Amino acid sequence: DARVTQTPRHKVTEMGQEVTMRCQPILGHNTVFWYRQTMMQGLELLAYFRNRAPLDDSGMPKDRFSAEMPDATLATLKIQPSEPRDSAVYFCASGLGQGAEAFFGQGTRLTVV
Amino acid sequence: GEDVEQSLFLSVREGDSSVINCTYTDSSSTYLYWYKQEPGAGLQLLTYIFSNMDMKQDQRLTVLLNKKDKHLSLRIADTQTGDSAIYFCAASNDYKLSFGAGTTVTVRA
């Protein structure tokens, strides 16, 4: 049963700490997305990779967020330093590049206190 | 950018049909999607329709697209308690998905 795997599922951290979220896309998928979900803003696209290359990170605060794909089986989203307003559920999704069809992971619920 | 709007809540009786509506603004949207999100879970792709189609049926799900009015709907036949969830409409142009705020569907006995 192919699925997108995200770790950790939950993370509570103090303001100012570094947070790293990891994602294992579905094997064979060549597109990876990072989304953030909050009550106020809904679902926002943070970053988009195709064949491991970052094609769009315009939705990401550049000063504190960074997204990478060290290899085809791992995508990371880092926040340094974290702030309370970063509290949200962060979703990774992967796809085959057909339109924007994407399969979502279970998400990482981040709480910054 | 793309704006996608949908009503926030829908209450339906078990066994009835549910219809969730969505409007979008970008006429060049190529694909339109319906996702389902259950509590504490990620988004599950339910179905999608290409912009040159006007209808797609998949078991209990029927998607209708009115491209002229930029209106998309999802009909769920014989709604069950397991259909209670948040349903997101999304429109894409190339790779970017723009999501609506989600419609919370509550199925009552």
PDB file of C-alpha atoms in Angstrom:
ATOM      1  CA  ASP A   1       0.000   0.000   0.000  1.00  0.00           C
ATOM      2  CA  ALA A   2       1.961   3.001  -1.284  1.00  0.00           C
ATOM      3  CA  ARG A   3       1.666   6.103   0.816  1.00  0.00           C
ATOM      4  CA  VAL A   4       3.443   9.306   1.684  1.00  0.00           C
ATOM      5  CA  THR A   5       5.098   9.017   5.087  1.00  0.00           C
ATOM      6  CA  GLN A   6       5.717  12.032   7.281  1.00  0.00           C
ATOM      7  CA  THR A   7       7.658  12.235  10.521  1.00  0.00           C
ATOM      8  CA  PRO A   8       7.149  13.262  13.210  1.00  0.00           C
ATOM      9  CA  ARG A   9       3.355  13.195  13.424  1.00  0.00           C
ATOM     10  CA  HIS A  10       3.369  15.685  16.275  1.00  0.00           C
ATOM     11  CA  LYS A  11       5.985  18.170  17.419  1.00  0.00           C
ATOM     12  CA  VAL A  12       5.890  20.628  20.298  1.00  0.00           C
ATOM     13  CA  THR A  13       8.806  22.980  20.514  1.00  0.00           C
ATOM     14  CA  GLU A  14       9.796  26.225  22.117  1.00  0.00           C
ATOM     15  CA  MET A  15      10.018  29.449  20.214  1.00  0.00           C
ATOM     16  CA  GLY A  16      13.457  29.913  18.707  1.00  0.00           C
ATOM     17  CA  GLN A  17      14.199  26.229  18.291  1.00  0.00           C
ATOM     18  CA  GLU A  18      14.926  24.564  14.971  1.00  0.00           C
ATOM     19  CA  VAL A  19      12.267  22.212  13.626  1.00  0.00           C
ATOM     20  CA  THR A  20      12.842  19.625  10.910  1.00  0.00           C
ATOM     21  CA  MET A  21       9.979  17.775   9.287  1.00  0.00           C
ATOM     22  CA  ARG A  22      10.608  14.808   7.020  1.00  0.00           C
ATOM     23  CA  CYS A  23       8.693  13.267   4.186  1.00  0.00           C
ATOM     24  CA  GLN A  24       9.126  10.071   2.219  1.00  0.00           C
ATOM     25  CA  PRO A  25       7.245  10.429  -1.063  1.00  0.00           C
ATOM     26  CA  ILE A  26       5.640   7.501  -2.828  1.00  0.00           C
ATOM     27  CA  LEU A  27       8.272   5.523  -4.722  1.00  0.00           C
ATOM     28  CA  GLY A  28       8.369   6.587  -8.349  1.00  0.00           C
ATOM     29  CA  HIS A  29       6.667   9.918  -7.824  1.00  0.00           C
ATOM     30  CA  ASN A  30       8.619  12.823  -9.282  1.00  0.00           C
ATOM     31  CA  THR A  31       6.791  15.770  -7.735  1.00  0.00           C
ATOM     32  CA  VAL A  32       6.751  16.741  -4.067  1.00  0.00           C
ATOM     33  CA  PHE A  33       4.700  19.468  -2.424  1.00  0.00           C
ATOM     34  CA  TRP A  34       4.776  21.014   1.045  1.00  0.00           C
ATOM     35  CA  TYR A  35       1.502  22.529   2.251  1.00  0.00           C
ATOM     36  CA  ARG A  36       0.592  24.250   5.487  1.00  0.00           C
ATOM     37  CA  GLN A  37      -2.920  24.087   6.926  1.00  0.00           C
ATOM     38  CA  THR A  38      -4.261  26.557   9.472  1.00  0.00           C
ATOM     39  CA  MET A  39      -7.769  27.513  10.476  1.00  0.00           C
ATOM     40  CA  MET A  40      -7.270  31.077   9.352  1.00  0.00           C
ATOM     41  CA  GLN A  41      -5.472  30.567   6.040  1.00  0.00           C
ATOM     42  CA  GLY A  42      -6.636  27.115   5.029  1.00  0.00           C
ATOM     43  CA  LEU A  43      -4.223  25.183   2.814  1.00  0.00           C
ATOM     44  CA  GLU A  44      -1.236  27.101   1.488  1.00  0.00           C
ATOM     45  CA  LEU A  45       1.426  25.829  -0.874  1.00  0.00           C
ATOM     46  CA  LEU A  46       4.871  26.380   0.622  1.00  0.00           C
ATOM     47  CA  ALA A  47       7.144  24.599  -1.841  1.00  0.00           C
ATOM     48  CA  TYR A  48       7.105  22.446  -4.946  1.00  0.00           C
ATOM     49  CA  PHE A  49       9.788  20.111  -6.269  1.00  0.00           C
ATOM     50  CA  ARG A  50       9.942  18.302  -9.563  1.00  0.00           C
ATOM     51  CA  ASN A  51      12.634  15.669 -10.062  1.00  0.00           C
ATOM     52  CA  ARG A  52      14.176  16.918  -6.794  1.00  0.00           C
ATOM     53  CA  ALA A  53      14.630  20.454  -8.127  1.00  0.00           C
ATOM     54  CA  PRO A  54      12.828  23.252  -6.273  1.00  0.00           C
ATOM     55  CA  LEU A  55      10.568  24.948  -8.799  1.00  0.00           C
ATOM     56  CA  ASP A  56       8.460  27.109  -6.557  1.00  0.00           C
ATOM     57  CA  ASP A  57       8.977  28.197  -2.987  1.00  0.00           C
ATOM     58  CA  SER A  58       7.261  31.533  -3.275  1.00  0.00           C
ATOM     59  CA  GLY A  59       4.810  30.626  -0.534  1.00  0.00           C
ATOM     60  CA  MET A  60       7.534  30.068   2.000  1.00  0.00           C
ATOM     61  CA  PRO A  61       8.936  32.713   4.370  1.00  0.00           C
ATOM     62  CA  LYS A  62      12.512  32.750   3.104  1.00  0.00           C
ATOM     63  CA  ASP A  63      14.159  34.080   6.209  1.00  0.00           C
ATOM     64  CA  ARG A  64      13.276  31.120   8.383  1.00  0.00           C
ATOM     65  CA  PHE A  65      11.996  28.284   6.213  1.00  0.00           C
ATOM     66  CA  SER A  66      13.983  26.014   3.931  1.00  0.00           C
ATOM     67  CA  ALA A  67      12.963  22.974   1.900  1.00  0.00           C
ATOM     68  CA  GLU A  68      15.276  20.402   0.355  1.00  0.00           C
ATOM     69  CA  MET A  69      15.297  17.000  -1.287  1.00  0.00           C
ATOM     70  CA  PRO A  70      18.609  15.353  -0.451  1.00  0.00           C
ATOM     71  CA  ASP A  71      17.537  12.352  -2.521  1.00  0.00           C
ATOM     72  CA  ALA A  72      14.452  11.006  -4.264  1.00  0.00           C
ATOM     73  CA  THR A  73      13.221   9.265  -1.133  1.00  0.00           C
ATOM     74  CA  LEU A  74      13.462  12.167   1.293  1.00  0.00           C
ATOM     75  CA  ALA A  75      12.128  15.704   1.438  1.00  0.00           C
ATOM     76  CA  THR A  76      12.735  17.983   4.396  1.00  0.00           C
ATOM     77  CA  LEU A  77      11.182  21.207   5.619  1.00  0.00           C
ATOM     78  CA  LYS A  78      13.118  23.167   8.212  1.00  0.00           C
ATOM     79  CA  ILE A  79      12.100  26.144  10.289  1.00  0.00           C
ATOM     80  CA  GLN A  80      14.844  28.048  12.078  1.00  0.00           C
ATOM     81  CA  PRO A  81      14.085  29.831  14.318  1.00  0.00           C
ATOM     82  CA  SER A  82      10.524  28.713  14.916  1.00  0.00           C
ATOM     83  CA  GLU A  83       7.841  31.153  16.041  1.00  0.00           C
ATOM     84  CA  PRO A  84       4.385  30.619  17.585  1.00  0.00           C
ATOM     85  CA  ARG A  85       2.743  31.741  14.330  1.00  0.00           C
ATOM     86  CA  ASP A  86       4.312  28.708  12.620  1.00  0.00           C
ATOM     87  CA  SER A  87       1.966  26.449  14.575  1.00  0.00           C
ATOM     88  CA  ALA A  88       0.002  24.529  11.960  1.00  0.00           C
ATOM     89  CA  VAL A  89      -0.317  21.154  10.300  1.00  0.00           C
ATOM     90  CA  TYR A  90       2.310  20.677   7.614  1.00  0.00           C
ATOM     91  CA  PHE A  91       1.483  18.287   4.816  1.00  0.00           C
ATOM     92  CA  CYS A  92       3.765  16.693   2.302  1.00  0.00           C
ATOM     93  CA  ALA A  93       2.273  15.375  -0.906  1.00  0.00           C
ATOM     94  CA  SER A  94       3.738  13.606  -3.910  1.00  0.00           C
ATOM     95  CA  GLY A  95       2.577  12.985  -7.437  1.00  0.00           C
ATOM     96  CA  LEU A  96       3.489  11.881 -10.917  1.00  0.00           C
ATOM     97  CA  GLY A  97       3.392  15.329 -12.431  1.00  0.00           C
ATOM     98  CA  GLN A  98      -0.021  14.826 -14.023  1.00  0.00           C
ATOM     99  CA  GLY A  99      -1.538  18.189 -13.514  1.00  0.00           C
ATOM    100  CA  ALA A 100      -1.443  18.850  -9.805  1.00  0.00           C
ATOM    101  CA  GLU A 101      -2.731  15.465  -8.651  1.00  0.00           C
ATOM    102  CA  ALA A 102      -1.133  14.855  -5.323  1.00  0.00           C
ATOM    103  CA  PHE A 103      -1.262  12.181  -2.665  1.00  0.00           C
ATOM    104  CA  PHE A 104      -1.013  13.560   0.834  1.00  0.00           C
ATOM    105  CA  GLY A 105       0.762  12.287   3.909  1.00  0.00           C
ATOM    106  CA  GLN A 106      -0.846  12.298   7.348  1.00  0.00           C
ATOM    107  CA  GLY A 107       0.759  15.596   8.234  1.00  0.00           C
ATOM    108  CA  THR A 108       2.982  16.900  11.028  1.00  0.00           C
ATOM    109  CA  ARG A 109       1.119  18.880  13.663  1.00  0.00           C
ATOM    110  CA  LEU A 110       3.550  21.540  14.873  1.00  0.00           C
ATOM    111  CA  THR A 111       2.972  23.546  18.018  1.00  0.00           C
ATOM    112  CA  VAL A 112       5.431  26.309  18.866  1.00  0.00           C
ATOM    113  CA  VAL A 113       5.085  27.646  22.402  1.00  0.00           C
TER     114      VAL A 113
ATOM    115  CA  GLY B   1      -4.036  33.958  -8.218  1.00  0.00           C
ATOM    116  CA  GLU B   2      -6.833  31.470  -8.271  1.00  0.00           C
ATOM    117  CA  ASP B   3      -9.729  31.943  -5.881  1.00  0.00           C
ATOM    118  CA  VAL B   4     -11.798  28.920  -4.989  1.00  0.00           C
ATOM    119  CA  GLU B   5     -14.937  29.280  -2.924  1.00  0.00           C
ATOM    120  CA  GLN B   6     -17.229  26.756  -1.358  1.00  0.00           C
ATOM    121  CA  SER B   7     -19.899  26.788   1.293  1.00  0.00           C
ATOM    122  CA  LEU B   8     -18.622  25.925   4.754  1.00  0.00           C
ATOM    123  CA  PHE B   9     -21.214  23.486   6.083  1.00  0.00           C
ATOM    124  CA  LEU B  10     -23.632  20.859   4.842  1.00  0.00           C
ATOM    125  CA  SER B  11     -25.881  18.644   6.931  1.00  0.00           C
ATOM    126  CA  VAL B  12     -27.489  15.646   5.255  1.00  0.00           C
ATOM    127  CA  ARG B  13     -29.558  12.693   6.366  1.00  0.00           C
ATOM    128  CA  GLU B  14     -28.104   9.223   6.007  1.00  0.00           C
ATOM    129  CA  GLY B  15     -29.229   7.662   2.738  1.00  0.00           C
ATOM    130  CA  ASP B  16     -29.910  10.996   1.032  1.00  0.00           C
ATOM    131  CA  SER B  17     -27.721  12.547  -1.643  1.00  0.00           C
ATOM    132  CA  SER B  18     -25.205  15.259  -0.745  1.00  0.00           C
ATOM    133  CA  VAL B  19     -24.292  18.010  -3.148  1.00  0.00           C
ATOM    134  CA  ILE B  20     -21.262  20.174  -2.463  1.00  0.00           C
ATOM    135  CA  ASN B  21     -20.738  23.216  -4.640  1.00  0.00           C
ATOM    136  CA  CYS B  22     -17.629  25.124  -5.562  1.00  0.00           C
ATOM    137  CA  THR B  23     -16.778  28.092  -7.752  1.00  0.00           C
ATOM    138  CA  TYR B  24     -13.384  29.108  -9.081  1.00  0.00           C
ATOM    139  CA  THR B  25     -12.101  32.173 -10.853  1.00  0.00           C
ATOM    140  CA  ASP B  26      -9.318  31.101 -13.184  1.00  0.00           C
ATOM    141  CA  SER B  27     -10.827  30.014 -16.482  1.00  0.00           C
ATOM    142  CA  SER B  28      -7.506  28.479 -17.519  1.00  0.00           C
ATOM    143  CA  SER B  29      -7.660  25.880 -14.741  1.00  0.00           C
ATOM    144  CA  THR B  30      -6.858  22.552 -16.336  1.00  0.00           C
ATOM    145  CA  TYR B  31      -7.820  20.098 -13.619  1.00  0.00           C
ATOM    146  CA  LEU B  32     -10.396  20.333 -10.846  1.00  0.00           C
ATOM    147  CA  TYR B  33     -10.238  18.082  -7.829  1.00  0.00           C
ATOM    148  CA  TRP B  34     -12.212  16.929  -4.849  1.00  0.00           C
ATOM    149  CA  TYR B  35     -10.347  15.909  -1.724  1.00  0.00           C
ATOM    150  CA  LYS B  36     -11.721  14.486   1.517  1.00  0.00           C
ATOM    151  CA  GLN B  37     -10.173  15.092   4.922  1.00  0.00           C
ATOM    152  CA  GLU B  38     -11.165  13.111   7.987  1.00  0.00           C
ATOM    153  CA  PRO B  39     -10.224  14.316  11.482  1.00  0.00           C
ATOM    154  CA  GLY B  40      -6.499  14.066  12.162  1.00  0.00           C
ATOM    155  CA  ALA B  41      -5.759  12.777   8.694  1.00  0.00           C
ATOM    156  CA  GLY B  42      -4.316  14.066   5.483  1.00  0.00           C
ATOM    157  CA  LEU B  43      -6.254  14.864   2.358  1.00  0.00           C
ATOM    158  CA  GLN B  44      -7.485  11.945   0.331  1.00  0.00           C
ATOM    159  CA  LEU B  45      -7.960  12.465  -3.374  1.00  0.00           C
ATOM    160  CA  LEU B  46     -11.529  11.436  -4.198  1.00  0.00           C
ATOM    161  CA  THR B  47     -11.802  12.296  -7.838  1.00  0.00           C
ATOM    162  CA  TYR B  48     -10.818  14.846 -10.430  1.00  0.00           C
ATOM    163  CA  ILE B  49     -12.087  16.106 -13.729  1.00  0.00           C
ATOM    164  CA  PHE B  50     -10.251  17.539 -16.669  1.00  0.00           C
ATOM    165  CA  SER B  51     -11.511  20.916 -17.798  1.00  0.00           C
ATOM    166  CA  ASN B  52     -12.732  19.673 -21.177  1.00  0.00           C
ATOM    167  CA  MET B  53     -15.177  17.289 -19.507  1.00  0.00           C
ATOM    168  CA  ASP B  54     -18.539  18.224 -18.042  1.00  0.00           C
ATOM    169  CA  MET B  55     -19.277  15.133 -16.004  1.00  0.00           C
ATOM    170  CA  LYS B  56     -17.503  12.251 -14.376  1.00  0.00           C
ATOM    171  CA  GLN B  57     -19.048   9.412 -12.419  1.00  0.00           C
ATOM    172  CA  ASP B  58     -17.201   7.089 -10.087  1.00  0.00           C
ATOM    173  CA  GLN B  59     -19.404   4.726  -8.054  1.00  0.00           C
ATOM    174  CA  ARG B  60     -21.340   6.933  -5.610  1.00  0.00           C
ATOM    175  CA  LEU B  61     -19.568  10.104  -6.711  1.00  0.00           C
ATOM    176  CA  THR B  62     -20.658  12.333  -9.570  1.00  0.00           C
ATOM    177  CA  VAL B  63     -18.708  15.431 -10.519  1.00  0.00           C
ATOM    178  CA  LEU B  64     -20.348  18.096 -12.642  1.00  0.00           C
ATOM    179  CA  LEU B  65     -18.400  20.911 -14.230  1.00  0.00           C
ATOM    180  CA  ASN B  66     -19.930  24.021 -15.754  1.00  0.00           C
ATOM    181  CA  LYS B  67     -16.920  25.639 -17.319  1.00  0.00           C
ATOM    182  CA  LYS B  68     -18.850  28.667 -18.526  1.00  0.00           C
ATOM    183  CA  ASP B  69     -19.961  29.526 -14.993  1.00  0.00           C
ATOM    184  CA  LYS B  70     -16.760  28.149 -13.431  1.00  0.00           C
ATOM    185  CA  HIS B  71     -18.861  25.988 -11.165  1.00  0.00           C
ATOM    186  CA  LEU B  72     -17.980  22.534  -9.901  1.00  0.00           C
ATOM    187  CA  SER B  73     -20.116  20.214  -7.838  1.00  0.00           C
ATOM    188  CA  LEU B  74     -19.694  16.886  -6.121  1.00  0.00           C
ATOM    189  CA  ARG B  75     -22.705  14.674  -5.573  1.00  0.00           C
ATOM    190  CA  ILE B  76     -22.479  11.773  -3.158  1.00  0.00           C
ATOM    191  CA  ALA B  77     -25.288   9.293  -3.588  1.00  0.00           C
ATOM    192  CA  ASP B  78     -26.670   7.309  -0.633  1.00  0.00           C
ATOM    193  CA  THR B  79     -24.648   9.285   1.891  1.00  0.00           C
ATOM    194  CA  GLN B  80     -23.271   7.205   4.756  1.00  0.00           C
ATOM    195  CA  THR B  81     -21.953   8.147   8.207  1.00  0.00           C
ATOM    196  CA  GLY B  82     -18.448   7.401   6.939  1.00  0.00           C
ATOM    197  CA  ASP B  83     -18.876  10.264   4.492  1.00  0.00           C
ATOM    198  CA  SER B  84     -18.788  12.769   7.352  1.00  0.00           C
ATOM    199  CA  ALA B  85     -15.641  14.806   6.709  1.00  0.00           C
ATOM    200  CA  ILE B  86     -14.353  18.048   5.243  1.00  0.00           C
ATOM    201  CA  TYR B  87     -14.438  18.160   1.463  1.00  0.00           C
ATOM    202  CA  PHE B  88     -12.051  20.414  -0.407  1.00  0.00           C
ATOM    203  CA  CYS B  89     -12.479  21.641  -3.919  1.00  0.00           C
ATOM    204  CA  ALA B  90      -9.219  22.484  -5.687  1.00  0.00           C
ATOM    205  CA  ALA B  91      -8.317  23.967  -9.044  1.00  0.00           C
ATOM    206  CA  SER B  92      -4.993  23.709 -10.777  1.00  0.00           C
ATOM    207  CA  ASN B  93      -3.124  25.375 -13.516  1.00  0.00           C
ATOM    208  CA  ASP B  94      -0.027  23.283 -14.221  1.00  0.00           C
ATOM    209  CA  TYR B  95       1.234  22.119 -10.831  1.00  0.00           C
ATOM    210  CA  LYS B  96      -0.293  24.593  -8.408  1.00  0.00           C
ATOM    211  CA  LEU B  97      -3.352  23.557  -6.478  1.00  0.00           C
ATOM    212  CA  SER B  98      -5.569  26.314  -5.091  1.00  0.00           C
ATOM    213  CA  PHE B  99      -7.876  24.995  -2.409  1.00  0.00           C
ATOM    214  CA  GLY B 100     -11.216  26.198  -1.197  1.00  0.00           C
ATOM    215  CA  ALA B 101     -11.792  26.582   2.537  1.00  0.00           C
ATOM    216  CA  GLY B 102     -13.489  23.210   2.741  1.00  0.00           C
ATOM    217  CA  THR B 103     -17.108  22.122   3.296  1.00  0.00           C
ATOM    218  CA  THR B 104     -17.774  20.260   6.522  1.00  0.00           C
ATOM    219  CA  VAL B 105     -20.317  17.550   5.780  1.00  0.00           C
ATOM    220  CA  THR B 106     -22.220  16.120   8.720  1.00  0.00           C
ATOM    221  CA  VAL B 107     -24.312  13.017   8.151  1.00  0.00           C
ATOM    222  CA  ARG B 108     -27.145  12.579  10.630  1.00  0.00           C
ATOM    223  CA  ALA B 109     -29.032   9.371  11.268  1.00  0.00           C
TER     224      ALA B 109
END
